[in-house]
XYZ file of C-alpha atoms in Angstrom:
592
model
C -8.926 20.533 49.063
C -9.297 21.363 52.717
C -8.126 18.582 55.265
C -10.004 16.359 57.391
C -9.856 18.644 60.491
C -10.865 21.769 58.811
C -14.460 19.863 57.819
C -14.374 18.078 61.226
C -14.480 21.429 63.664
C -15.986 23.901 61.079
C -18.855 24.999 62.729
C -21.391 24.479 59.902
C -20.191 20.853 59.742
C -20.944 20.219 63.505
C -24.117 20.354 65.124
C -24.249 23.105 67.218
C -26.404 24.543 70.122
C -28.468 27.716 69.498
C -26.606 30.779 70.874
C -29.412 32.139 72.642
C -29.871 28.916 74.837
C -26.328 27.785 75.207
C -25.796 28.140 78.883
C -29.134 27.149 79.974
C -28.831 23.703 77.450
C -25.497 23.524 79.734
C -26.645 23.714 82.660
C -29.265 21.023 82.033
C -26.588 18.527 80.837
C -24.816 19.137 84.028
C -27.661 19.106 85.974
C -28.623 15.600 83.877
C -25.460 13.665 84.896
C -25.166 14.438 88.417
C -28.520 13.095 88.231
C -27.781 9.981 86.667
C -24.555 9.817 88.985
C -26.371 9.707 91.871
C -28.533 7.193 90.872
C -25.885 5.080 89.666
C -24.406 5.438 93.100
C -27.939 4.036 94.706
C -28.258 1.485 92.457
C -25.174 0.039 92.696
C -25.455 0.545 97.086
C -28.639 -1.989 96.525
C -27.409 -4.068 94.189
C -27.474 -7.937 95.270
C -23.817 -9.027 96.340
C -22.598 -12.202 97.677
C -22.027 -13.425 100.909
C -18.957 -11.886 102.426
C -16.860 -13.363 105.322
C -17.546 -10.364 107.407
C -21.191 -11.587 107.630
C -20.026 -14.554 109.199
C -22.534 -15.934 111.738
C -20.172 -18.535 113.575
C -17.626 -17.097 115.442
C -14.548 -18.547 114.828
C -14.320 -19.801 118.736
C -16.827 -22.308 118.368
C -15.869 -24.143 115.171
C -14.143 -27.150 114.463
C -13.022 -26.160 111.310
C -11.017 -23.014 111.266
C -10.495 -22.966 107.979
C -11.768 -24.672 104.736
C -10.887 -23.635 101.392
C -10.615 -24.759 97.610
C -7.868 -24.078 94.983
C -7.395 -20.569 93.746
C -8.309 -21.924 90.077
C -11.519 -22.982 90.747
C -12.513 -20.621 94.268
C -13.825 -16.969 93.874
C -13.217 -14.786 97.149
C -13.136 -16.325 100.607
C -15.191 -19.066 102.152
C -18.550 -17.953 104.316
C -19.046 -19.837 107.331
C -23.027 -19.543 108.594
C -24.783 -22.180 111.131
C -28.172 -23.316 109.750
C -30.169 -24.866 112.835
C -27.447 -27.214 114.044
C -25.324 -27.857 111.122
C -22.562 -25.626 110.028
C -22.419 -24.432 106.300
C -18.988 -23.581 104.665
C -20.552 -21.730 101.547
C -17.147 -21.370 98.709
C -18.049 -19.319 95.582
C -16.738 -21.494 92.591
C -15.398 -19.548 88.898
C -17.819 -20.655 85.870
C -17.635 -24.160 84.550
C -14.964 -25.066 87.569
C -14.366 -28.893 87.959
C -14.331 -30.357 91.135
C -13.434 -33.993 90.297
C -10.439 -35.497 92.304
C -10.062 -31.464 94.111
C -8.595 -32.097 97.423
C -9.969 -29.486 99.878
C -7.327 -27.255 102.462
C -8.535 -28.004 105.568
C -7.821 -26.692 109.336
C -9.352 -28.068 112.152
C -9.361 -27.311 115.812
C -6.558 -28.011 118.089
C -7.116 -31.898 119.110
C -10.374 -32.193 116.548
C -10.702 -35.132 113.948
C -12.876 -35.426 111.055
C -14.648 -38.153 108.561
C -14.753 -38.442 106.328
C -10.794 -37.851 105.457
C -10.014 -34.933 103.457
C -8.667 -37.510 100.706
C -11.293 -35.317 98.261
C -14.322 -32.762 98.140
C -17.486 -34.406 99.837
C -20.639 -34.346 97.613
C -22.525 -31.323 98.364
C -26.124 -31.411 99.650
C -27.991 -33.418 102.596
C -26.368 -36.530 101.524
C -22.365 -34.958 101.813
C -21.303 -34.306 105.406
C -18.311 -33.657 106.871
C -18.378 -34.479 110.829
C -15.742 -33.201 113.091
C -15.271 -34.659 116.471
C -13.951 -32.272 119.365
C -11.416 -32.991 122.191
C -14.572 -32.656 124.113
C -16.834 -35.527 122.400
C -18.942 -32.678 120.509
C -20.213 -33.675 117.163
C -20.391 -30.897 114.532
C -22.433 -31.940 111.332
C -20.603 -29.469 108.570
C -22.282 -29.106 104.937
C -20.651 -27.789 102.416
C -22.562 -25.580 99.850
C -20.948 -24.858 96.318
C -22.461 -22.005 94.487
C -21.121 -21.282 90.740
C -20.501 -18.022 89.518
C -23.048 -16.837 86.827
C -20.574 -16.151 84.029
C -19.850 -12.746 82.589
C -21.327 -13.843 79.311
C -24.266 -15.660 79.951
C -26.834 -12.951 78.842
C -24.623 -11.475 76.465
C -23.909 -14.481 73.902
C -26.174 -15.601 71.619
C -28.893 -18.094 73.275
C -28.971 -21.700 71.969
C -30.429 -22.518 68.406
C -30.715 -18.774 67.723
C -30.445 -17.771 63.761
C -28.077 -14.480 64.025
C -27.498 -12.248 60.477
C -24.743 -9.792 59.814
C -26.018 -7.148 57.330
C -24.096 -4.995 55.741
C -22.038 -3.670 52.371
C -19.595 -5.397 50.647
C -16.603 -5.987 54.424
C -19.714 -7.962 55.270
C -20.469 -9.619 52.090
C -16.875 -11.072 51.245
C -15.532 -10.183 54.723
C -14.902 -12.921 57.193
C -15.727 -11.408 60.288
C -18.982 -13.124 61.035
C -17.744 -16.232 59.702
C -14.427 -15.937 62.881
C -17.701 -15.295 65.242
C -19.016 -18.281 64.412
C -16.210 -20.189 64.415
C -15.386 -19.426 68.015
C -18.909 -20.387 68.864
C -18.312 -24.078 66.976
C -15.068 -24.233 69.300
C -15.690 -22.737 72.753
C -19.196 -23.791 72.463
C -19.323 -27.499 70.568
C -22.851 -28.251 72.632
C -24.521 -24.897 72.093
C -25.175 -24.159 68.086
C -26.566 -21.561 66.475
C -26.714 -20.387 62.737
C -24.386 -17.288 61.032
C -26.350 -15.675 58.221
C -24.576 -13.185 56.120
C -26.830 -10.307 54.817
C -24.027 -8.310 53.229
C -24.300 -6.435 50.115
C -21.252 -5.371 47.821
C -21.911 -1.339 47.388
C -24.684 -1.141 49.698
C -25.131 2.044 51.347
C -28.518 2.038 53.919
C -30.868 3.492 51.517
C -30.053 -0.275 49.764
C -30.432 -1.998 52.967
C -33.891 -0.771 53.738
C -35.069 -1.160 49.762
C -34.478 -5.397 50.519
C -35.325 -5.546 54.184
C -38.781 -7.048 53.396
C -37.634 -9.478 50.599
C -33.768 -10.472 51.480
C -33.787 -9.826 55.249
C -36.659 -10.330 57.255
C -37.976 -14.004 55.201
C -34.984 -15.384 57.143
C -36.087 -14.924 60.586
C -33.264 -14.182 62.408
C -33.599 -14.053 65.886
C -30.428 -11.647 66.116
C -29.835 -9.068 63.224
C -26.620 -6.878 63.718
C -26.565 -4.153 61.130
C -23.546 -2.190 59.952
C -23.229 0.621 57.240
C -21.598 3.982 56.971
C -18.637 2.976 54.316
C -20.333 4.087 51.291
C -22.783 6.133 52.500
C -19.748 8.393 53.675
C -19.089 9.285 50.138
C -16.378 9.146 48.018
C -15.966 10.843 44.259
C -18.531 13.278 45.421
C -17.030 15.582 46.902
C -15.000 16.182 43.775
C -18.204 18.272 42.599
C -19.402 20.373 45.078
C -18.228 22.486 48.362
C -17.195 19.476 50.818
C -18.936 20.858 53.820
C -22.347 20.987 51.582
C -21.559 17.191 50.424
C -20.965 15.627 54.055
C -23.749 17.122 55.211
C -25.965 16.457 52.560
C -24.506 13.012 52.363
C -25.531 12.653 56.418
C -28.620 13.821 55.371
C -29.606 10.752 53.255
C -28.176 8.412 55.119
C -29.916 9.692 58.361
C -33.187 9.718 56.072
C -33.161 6.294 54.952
C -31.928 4.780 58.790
C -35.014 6.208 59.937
C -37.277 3.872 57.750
C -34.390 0.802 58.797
C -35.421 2.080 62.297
C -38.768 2.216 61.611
C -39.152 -1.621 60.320
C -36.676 -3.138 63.018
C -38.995 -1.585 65.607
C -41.883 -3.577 64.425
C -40.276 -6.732 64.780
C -39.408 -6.273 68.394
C -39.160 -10.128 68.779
C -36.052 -9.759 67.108
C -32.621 -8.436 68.860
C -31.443 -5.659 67.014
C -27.625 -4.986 67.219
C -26.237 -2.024 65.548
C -22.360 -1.892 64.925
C -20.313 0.852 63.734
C -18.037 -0.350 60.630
C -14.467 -0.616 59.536
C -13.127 2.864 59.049
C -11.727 4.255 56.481
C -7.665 4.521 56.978
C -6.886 7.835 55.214
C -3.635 8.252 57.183
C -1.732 4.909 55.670
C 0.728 5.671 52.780
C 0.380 1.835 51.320
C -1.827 3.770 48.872
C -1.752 6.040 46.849
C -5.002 9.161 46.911
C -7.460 9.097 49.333
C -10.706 11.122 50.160
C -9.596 13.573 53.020
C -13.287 14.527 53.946
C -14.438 11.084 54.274
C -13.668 10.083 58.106
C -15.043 13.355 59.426
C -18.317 12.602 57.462
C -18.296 8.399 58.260
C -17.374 9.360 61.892
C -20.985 11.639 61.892
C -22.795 8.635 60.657
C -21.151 6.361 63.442
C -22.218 8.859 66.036
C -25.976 8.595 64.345
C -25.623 4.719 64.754
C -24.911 4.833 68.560
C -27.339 7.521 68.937
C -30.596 5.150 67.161
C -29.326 2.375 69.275
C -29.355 4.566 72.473
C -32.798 5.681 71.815
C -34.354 2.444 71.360
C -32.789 0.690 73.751
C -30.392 -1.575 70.772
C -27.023 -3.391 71.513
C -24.022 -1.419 69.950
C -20.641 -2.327 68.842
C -18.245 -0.161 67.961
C -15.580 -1.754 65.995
C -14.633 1.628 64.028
C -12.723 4.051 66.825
C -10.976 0.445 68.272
C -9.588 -0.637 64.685
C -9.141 3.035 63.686
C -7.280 3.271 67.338
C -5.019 0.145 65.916
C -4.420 1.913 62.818
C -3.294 4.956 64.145
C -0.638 3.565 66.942
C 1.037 0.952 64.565
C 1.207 4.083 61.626
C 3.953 5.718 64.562
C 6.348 2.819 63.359
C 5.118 1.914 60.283
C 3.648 4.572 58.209
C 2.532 1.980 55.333
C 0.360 -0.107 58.175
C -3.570 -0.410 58.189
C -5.660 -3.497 58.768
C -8.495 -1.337 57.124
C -7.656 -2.630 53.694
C -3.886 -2.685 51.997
C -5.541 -2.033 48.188
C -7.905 0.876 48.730
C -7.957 1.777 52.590
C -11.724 0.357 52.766
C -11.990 -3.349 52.962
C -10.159 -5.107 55.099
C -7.764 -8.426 54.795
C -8.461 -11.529 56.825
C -6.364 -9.800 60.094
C -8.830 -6.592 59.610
C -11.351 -9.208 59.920
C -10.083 -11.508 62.968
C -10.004 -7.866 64.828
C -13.595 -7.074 64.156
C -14.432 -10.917 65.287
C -12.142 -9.882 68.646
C -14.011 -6.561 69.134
C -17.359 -8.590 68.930
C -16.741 -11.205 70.937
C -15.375 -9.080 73.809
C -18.496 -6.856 73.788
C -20.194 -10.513 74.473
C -18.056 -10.409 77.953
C -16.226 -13.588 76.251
C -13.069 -12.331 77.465
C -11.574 -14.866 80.388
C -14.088 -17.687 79.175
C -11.045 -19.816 79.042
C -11.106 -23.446 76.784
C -9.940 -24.965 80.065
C -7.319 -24.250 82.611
C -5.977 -26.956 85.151
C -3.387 -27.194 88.011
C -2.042 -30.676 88.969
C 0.200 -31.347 91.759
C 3.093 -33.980 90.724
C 4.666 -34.477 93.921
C 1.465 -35.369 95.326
C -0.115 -36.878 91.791
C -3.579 -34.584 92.795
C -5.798 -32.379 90.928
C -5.736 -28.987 92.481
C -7.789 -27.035 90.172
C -9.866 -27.681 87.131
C -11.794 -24.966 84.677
C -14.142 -26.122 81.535
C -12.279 -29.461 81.909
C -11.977 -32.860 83.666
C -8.727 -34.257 84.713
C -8.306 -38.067 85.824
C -5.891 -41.250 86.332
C -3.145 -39.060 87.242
C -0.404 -41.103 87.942
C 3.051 -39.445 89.166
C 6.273 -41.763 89.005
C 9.691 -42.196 88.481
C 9.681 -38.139 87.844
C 6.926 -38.910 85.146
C 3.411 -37.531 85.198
C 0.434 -38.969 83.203
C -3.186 -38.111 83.031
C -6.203 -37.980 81.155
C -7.562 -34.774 80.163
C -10.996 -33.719 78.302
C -11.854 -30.216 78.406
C -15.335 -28.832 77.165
C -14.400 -26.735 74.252
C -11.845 -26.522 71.472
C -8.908 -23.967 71.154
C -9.796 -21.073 68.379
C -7.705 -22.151 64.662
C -5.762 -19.036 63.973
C -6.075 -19.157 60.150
C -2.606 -19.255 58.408
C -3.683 -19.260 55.209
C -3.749 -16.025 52.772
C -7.231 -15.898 51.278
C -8.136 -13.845 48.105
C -6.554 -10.498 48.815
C -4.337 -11.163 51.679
C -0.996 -9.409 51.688
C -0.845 -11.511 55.369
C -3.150 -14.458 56.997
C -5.736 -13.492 59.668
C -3.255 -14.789 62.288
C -0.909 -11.638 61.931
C -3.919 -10.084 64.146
C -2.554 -11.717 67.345
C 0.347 -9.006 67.252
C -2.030 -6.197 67.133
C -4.876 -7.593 69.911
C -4.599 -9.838 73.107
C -6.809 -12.433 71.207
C -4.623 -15.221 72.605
C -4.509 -13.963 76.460
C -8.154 -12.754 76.575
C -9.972 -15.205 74.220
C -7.492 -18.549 73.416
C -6.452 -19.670 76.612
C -5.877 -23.566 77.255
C -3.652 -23.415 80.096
C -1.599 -26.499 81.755
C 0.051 -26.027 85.119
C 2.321 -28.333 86.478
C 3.640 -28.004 89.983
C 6.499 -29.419 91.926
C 7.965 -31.343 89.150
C 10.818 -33.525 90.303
C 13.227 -33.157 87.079
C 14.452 -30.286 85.024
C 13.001 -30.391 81.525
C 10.137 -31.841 80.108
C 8.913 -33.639 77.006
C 4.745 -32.642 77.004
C 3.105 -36.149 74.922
C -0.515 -35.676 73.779
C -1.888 -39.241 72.886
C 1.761 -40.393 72.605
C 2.957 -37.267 70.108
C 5.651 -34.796 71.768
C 4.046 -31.515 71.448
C 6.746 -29.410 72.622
C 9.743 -29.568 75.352
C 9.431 -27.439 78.499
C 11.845 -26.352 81.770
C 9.627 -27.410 85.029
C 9.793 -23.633 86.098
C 7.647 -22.708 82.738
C 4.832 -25.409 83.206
C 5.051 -24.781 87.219
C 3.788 -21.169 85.718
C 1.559 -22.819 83.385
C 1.582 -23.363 79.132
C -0.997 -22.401 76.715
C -1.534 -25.326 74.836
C -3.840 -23.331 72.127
C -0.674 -21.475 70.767
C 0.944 -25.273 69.919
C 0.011 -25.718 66.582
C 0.585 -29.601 66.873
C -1.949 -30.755 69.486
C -4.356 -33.540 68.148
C -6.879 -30.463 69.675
C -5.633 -27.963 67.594
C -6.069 -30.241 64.753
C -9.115 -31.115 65.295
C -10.166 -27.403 65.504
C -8.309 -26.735 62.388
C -10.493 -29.434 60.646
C -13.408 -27.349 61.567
C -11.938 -24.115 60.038
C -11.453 -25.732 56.654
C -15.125 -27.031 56.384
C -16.335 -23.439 58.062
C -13.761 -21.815 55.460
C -15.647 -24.166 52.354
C -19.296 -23.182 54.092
C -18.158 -19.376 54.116
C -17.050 -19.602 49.950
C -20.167 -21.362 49.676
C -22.477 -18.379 50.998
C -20.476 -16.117 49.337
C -21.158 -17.137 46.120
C -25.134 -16.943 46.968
C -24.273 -13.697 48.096
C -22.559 -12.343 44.784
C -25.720 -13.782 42.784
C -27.969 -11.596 45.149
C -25.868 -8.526 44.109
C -26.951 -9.205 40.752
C -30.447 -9.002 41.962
C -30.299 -6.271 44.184
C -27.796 -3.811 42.419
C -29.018 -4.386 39.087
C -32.432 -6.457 38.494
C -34.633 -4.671 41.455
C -33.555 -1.189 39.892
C -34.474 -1.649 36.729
C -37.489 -3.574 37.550
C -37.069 -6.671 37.365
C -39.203 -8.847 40.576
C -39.411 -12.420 39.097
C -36.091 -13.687 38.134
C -36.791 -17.072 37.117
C -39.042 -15.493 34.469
C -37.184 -15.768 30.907
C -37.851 -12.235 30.048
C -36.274 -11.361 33.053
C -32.703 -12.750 31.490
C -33.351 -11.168 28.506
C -33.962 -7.396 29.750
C -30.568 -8.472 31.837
C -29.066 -9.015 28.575
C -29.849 -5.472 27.790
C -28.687 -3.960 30.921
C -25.290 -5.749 30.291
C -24.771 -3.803 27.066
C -24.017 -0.745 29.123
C -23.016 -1.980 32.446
C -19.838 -4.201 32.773
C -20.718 -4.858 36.153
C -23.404 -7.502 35.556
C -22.704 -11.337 35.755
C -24.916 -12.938 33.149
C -24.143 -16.386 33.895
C -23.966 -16.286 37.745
C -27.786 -14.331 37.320
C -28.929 -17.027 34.648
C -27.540 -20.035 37.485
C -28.896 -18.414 40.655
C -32.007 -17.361 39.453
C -33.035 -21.328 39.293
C -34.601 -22.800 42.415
C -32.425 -26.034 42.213
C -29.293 -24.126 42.391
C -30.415 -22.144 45.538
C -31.230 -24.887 46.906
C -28.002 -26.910 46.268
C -26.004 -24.021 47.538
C -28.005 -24.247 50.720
C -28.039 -28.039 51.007
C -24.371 -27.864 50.780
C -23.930 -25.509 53.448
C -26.299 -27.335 55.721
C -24.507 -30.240 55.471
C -21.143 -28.619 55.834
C -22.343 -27.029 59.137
C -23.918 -30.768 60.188
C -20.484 -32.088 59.871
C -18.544 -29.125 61.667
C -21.245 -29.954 64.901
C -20.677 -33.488 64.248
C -16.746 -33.324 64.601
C -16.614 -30.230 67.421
C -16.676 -32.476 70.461
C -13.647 -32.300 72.212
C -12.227 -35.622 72.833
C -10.568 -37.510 76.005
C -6.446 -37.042 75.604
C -3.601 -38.444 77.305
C -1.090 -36.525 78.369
C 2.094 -37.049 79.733
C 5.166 -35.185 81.199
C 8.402 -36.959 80.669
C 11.505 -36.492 82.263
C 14.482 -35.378 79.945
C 16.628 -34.348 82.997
């Protein structure tokens, strides 16, 4: 059996250029990117940019306030001073959903000058909030200040409000998890802004499947986003037992790339819809935690990946590419552990609940999500002040006796790591954290305490001590979504169960439309809550183990459809019922 990198550089297994125009196809790809280069450099020499303080229009001489500034957690860059008629404009670029309530401005003024109102806290912005500052000489200055909020990385990359989004795919889609972590994040860092997860997975689909129930499974559910994944099964497995391998893969490429081209061919007449296309899982056939394994496989799924980002390329699609990061993940931790894979412990194809979380990591960083924090504040305990607030409000503080106390309600909900095992897990979707930065670049809830007057601290959250901390670690600052204990964490964990209950739920639907689609639409059955229907099922059973009579005979009635759905919509009503973030009190107190 020849190896993986014999098939993968064999020249009949590549595509190749024609010999005859090699140099000249060369010299046009070179010819191509300095092309796009340089406009890429033009582009980005026009491209809008904010004000700088170089473009200052009030020199420095002539101002009463030298110097105005906010807190580093809430300011972007350096303030712009400009003069509009006769009032001066301090213009302060502000990070995404930044806080200003109770943020105490750092003010210099000129030598001798006064100004009112106090700097006790941020003046209202607009017309109706001005700052006037009286010089030595009896000049007025009228000074506005004007607040302008950095469009967040994500805001035209995460799925709009109310939108219906599907996940299509085999079988890692179909019992897999990783849509169902998506939308969990969404329920937590986004409790205001819902939208629906469909799954449109299929166990043993392989795209020639996909396209045959496009018109009856897929499109009747209107989603508004459809990512679509494939490339497991149509990479072959016990065929290249039979034949030459080379023939096989390419044959096998072959279908597949027929039968994308009529997916292609629908999804571009429904150009309402977002089409996202998403390279799969791979297949790990490096890990030794199993035994056998199809050496010619990844060369021929990694052709079918590159087919994927080509189609999304050409018609201007989204793409994800989850395979080369996992298979990236797979490869470094196999160094040390030879037995490692989050690609799937029992056969090296579907992945555990940590294969899973990965994928849902992947995703939501190709959304820009990385950096949207669940909040972030900075308080101030020698003076008892707010000095920065992100995605939260912080109020009341009250600083005595070494003691700090304050209200807190931020706008989102840390992410639940799931602890639990689920069907198939040799370890819960949590063991991902130690393979990704999920924690630092997607779970962030950060507390910073400064200038504490005692050594050690007990952190209370609505009178519960959470955990005990020096004053040098929460002058650095604490993420509260790794403590397991918060009432906020709880709360989020309540979600996960009911999301966790709404997942099994779909599931099942799912396994009853294998039953339709893998065995009933073959043999041609199209009305399955016609008697005979169940009968010629009957039939089919005698020679095919596979079938589930009684999950056919149950789904095929209306009622129970409709009672899986009903379930799930209520499940999902509840989970946006009980995602608001509440007001907590916190409190620092002093051990010694």
């Amino acid at each position: 059996m020849r190896s993986m990198n014999e098939l993968y550089y064999k020249p009949s297994y590549l595509p190749s250029f024609f010999t005859a125009k090699k140099r000249d196809t060369i010299i046009r790809l070179i010819l191509v990117v300095l092309l796009v280069t340089l406009m890429a450099t033009i582009q980005g020499c026009t491209k809008k940019v904010s004000p700088q303080p170089v473009n200052n229009t009030v020199d420095v001489a002539d101002r009463g306030i030298k110097e105005f500034s906010l807190p580093g957690s809430v300011q972007v860059g350096e303030t712009v001073f400009n003069l509009d008629g006769e009032t001066y404009v301090v213009t302060i670029k502000l990070k995404p959903g930044a806080n200003l309530t109770s943020i105490t401005p750092s003010v210099k003024l000129a030598a001798g000058a006064f100004i009112h109102p106090a700097v006790g806290k941020l003046v209202t912005t607009g017309n109706s909030g001005i700052y006037k500052v009286t010089l030595p000489s009896g000049t007025v200055q009228n000074w506005k200040i004007n607040l302008v909020y950095e469009d967040a990385a994500y805001v035209n990359d995460i799925f709009k409000e109310n939108s219906k989004v599907m996940f299509v795919g085999n079988s890692i889609t179909h019992g897999g998890r990783y849509h169902s972590y998506i939308w969990l994040y969404y329920m937590t860092r986004f409790p205001n802004h819902r939208i629906t997860v469909l799954n449109g997975g299929i166990a043993g689909d392989i795209v020639a499947n996909i396209n045959n129930r496009m018109v009856e499974d897929i499109f009747p559910k209107n989603p508004d986003v459809l990512n679509l994944t494939f490339g497991m099964n149509d990479s072959g497995y016990f065929q290249y037992l039979f034949t030459d391998p080379v023939k096989t893969s390419n044959r096998l490429v072959f279908q597949c790339d027929s039968a994308f081209k009529l997916v292609i061919n629908k999804l571009q007449g429904r150009p309402q819809m977002q089409t996202i296309i998403m390279s799969g899982s791979p297949y790990d056939a490096k890990t030794t935690a199993v035994d056998g394994y199809w050496s010619e496989k990844p060369a021929t799924y990694e052709r079918i990946v590159t087919l994927q980002k080509n189609a999304a390329e050409a018609n201007n699609w989204k793409y994800i590419d989850a395979y080369h990061p996992m298979d990236q993940i797979n490869r470094f931790f196999q160094q040390y552990d030879p037995k490692f894979t989050i690609s799937g412990r029992g056969d090296r194809v579907h992945p555990e609940s940590e294969g899973h979380l990965v994928w849902a990591y992947i995703y939501l960083r190709n959304q820009n999500l990385k950096g949207h924090d669940v909040a972030d504040f900075t308080i101030d305990a020698a003076k008892g002040l707010t000095t920065g607030a992100t995605n939260c409000v912080i109020s009341d503080v009250v600083s005595s006796g070494g003691n700090v106390s304050f209200n807190y309600k931020a706008y989102a909900l840390p992410f639940p790591l799931d602890e639990t095992k689920r069907s198939g897990d040799t370890r819960p979707a949590s063991a991902a954290v130690k393979y990704i930065s999920f924690m630092q670049d997607l779970n962030r809830e950060m507390i910073t305490v400064q200038n504490l007057a005692g050594k050690t601290y007990d952190l209370k959250i609505d009178g519960k001590v959470v955990g005990r901390f020096s004053a040098d670690t929460l002058a650095k600052g604490i993420n509260m979504a790794a403590i397991k204990t918060t009432p906020q964490y709880l709360q989020a964990m309540e979600l996960l169960k009911k999301n966790e209950e709404r997942f099994s739920t779909e599931k099942t639907m799912r396994d009853y439309y294998v039953q339709v689609y893998n065995f009933a639409r073959p043999n041609g059955i199209t009305n399955d809550s016609d008697p005979a229907s169940l009968e010629k099922m009957k039939e089919l059973k005698k020679t095919n183990a596979w079938i589930d009579l009684g999950l056919y005979e149950r789904g095929s009635k209306p009622e129970t459809r409709n009672g899986w759905q009903d379930k799930m919509d209520n499940l999902v009503n509840e989970i946006y019922a009980a995602n608001k973030p509440l007001k907590r009190k916190i409190e620092l107190v002093k051990v010694n």
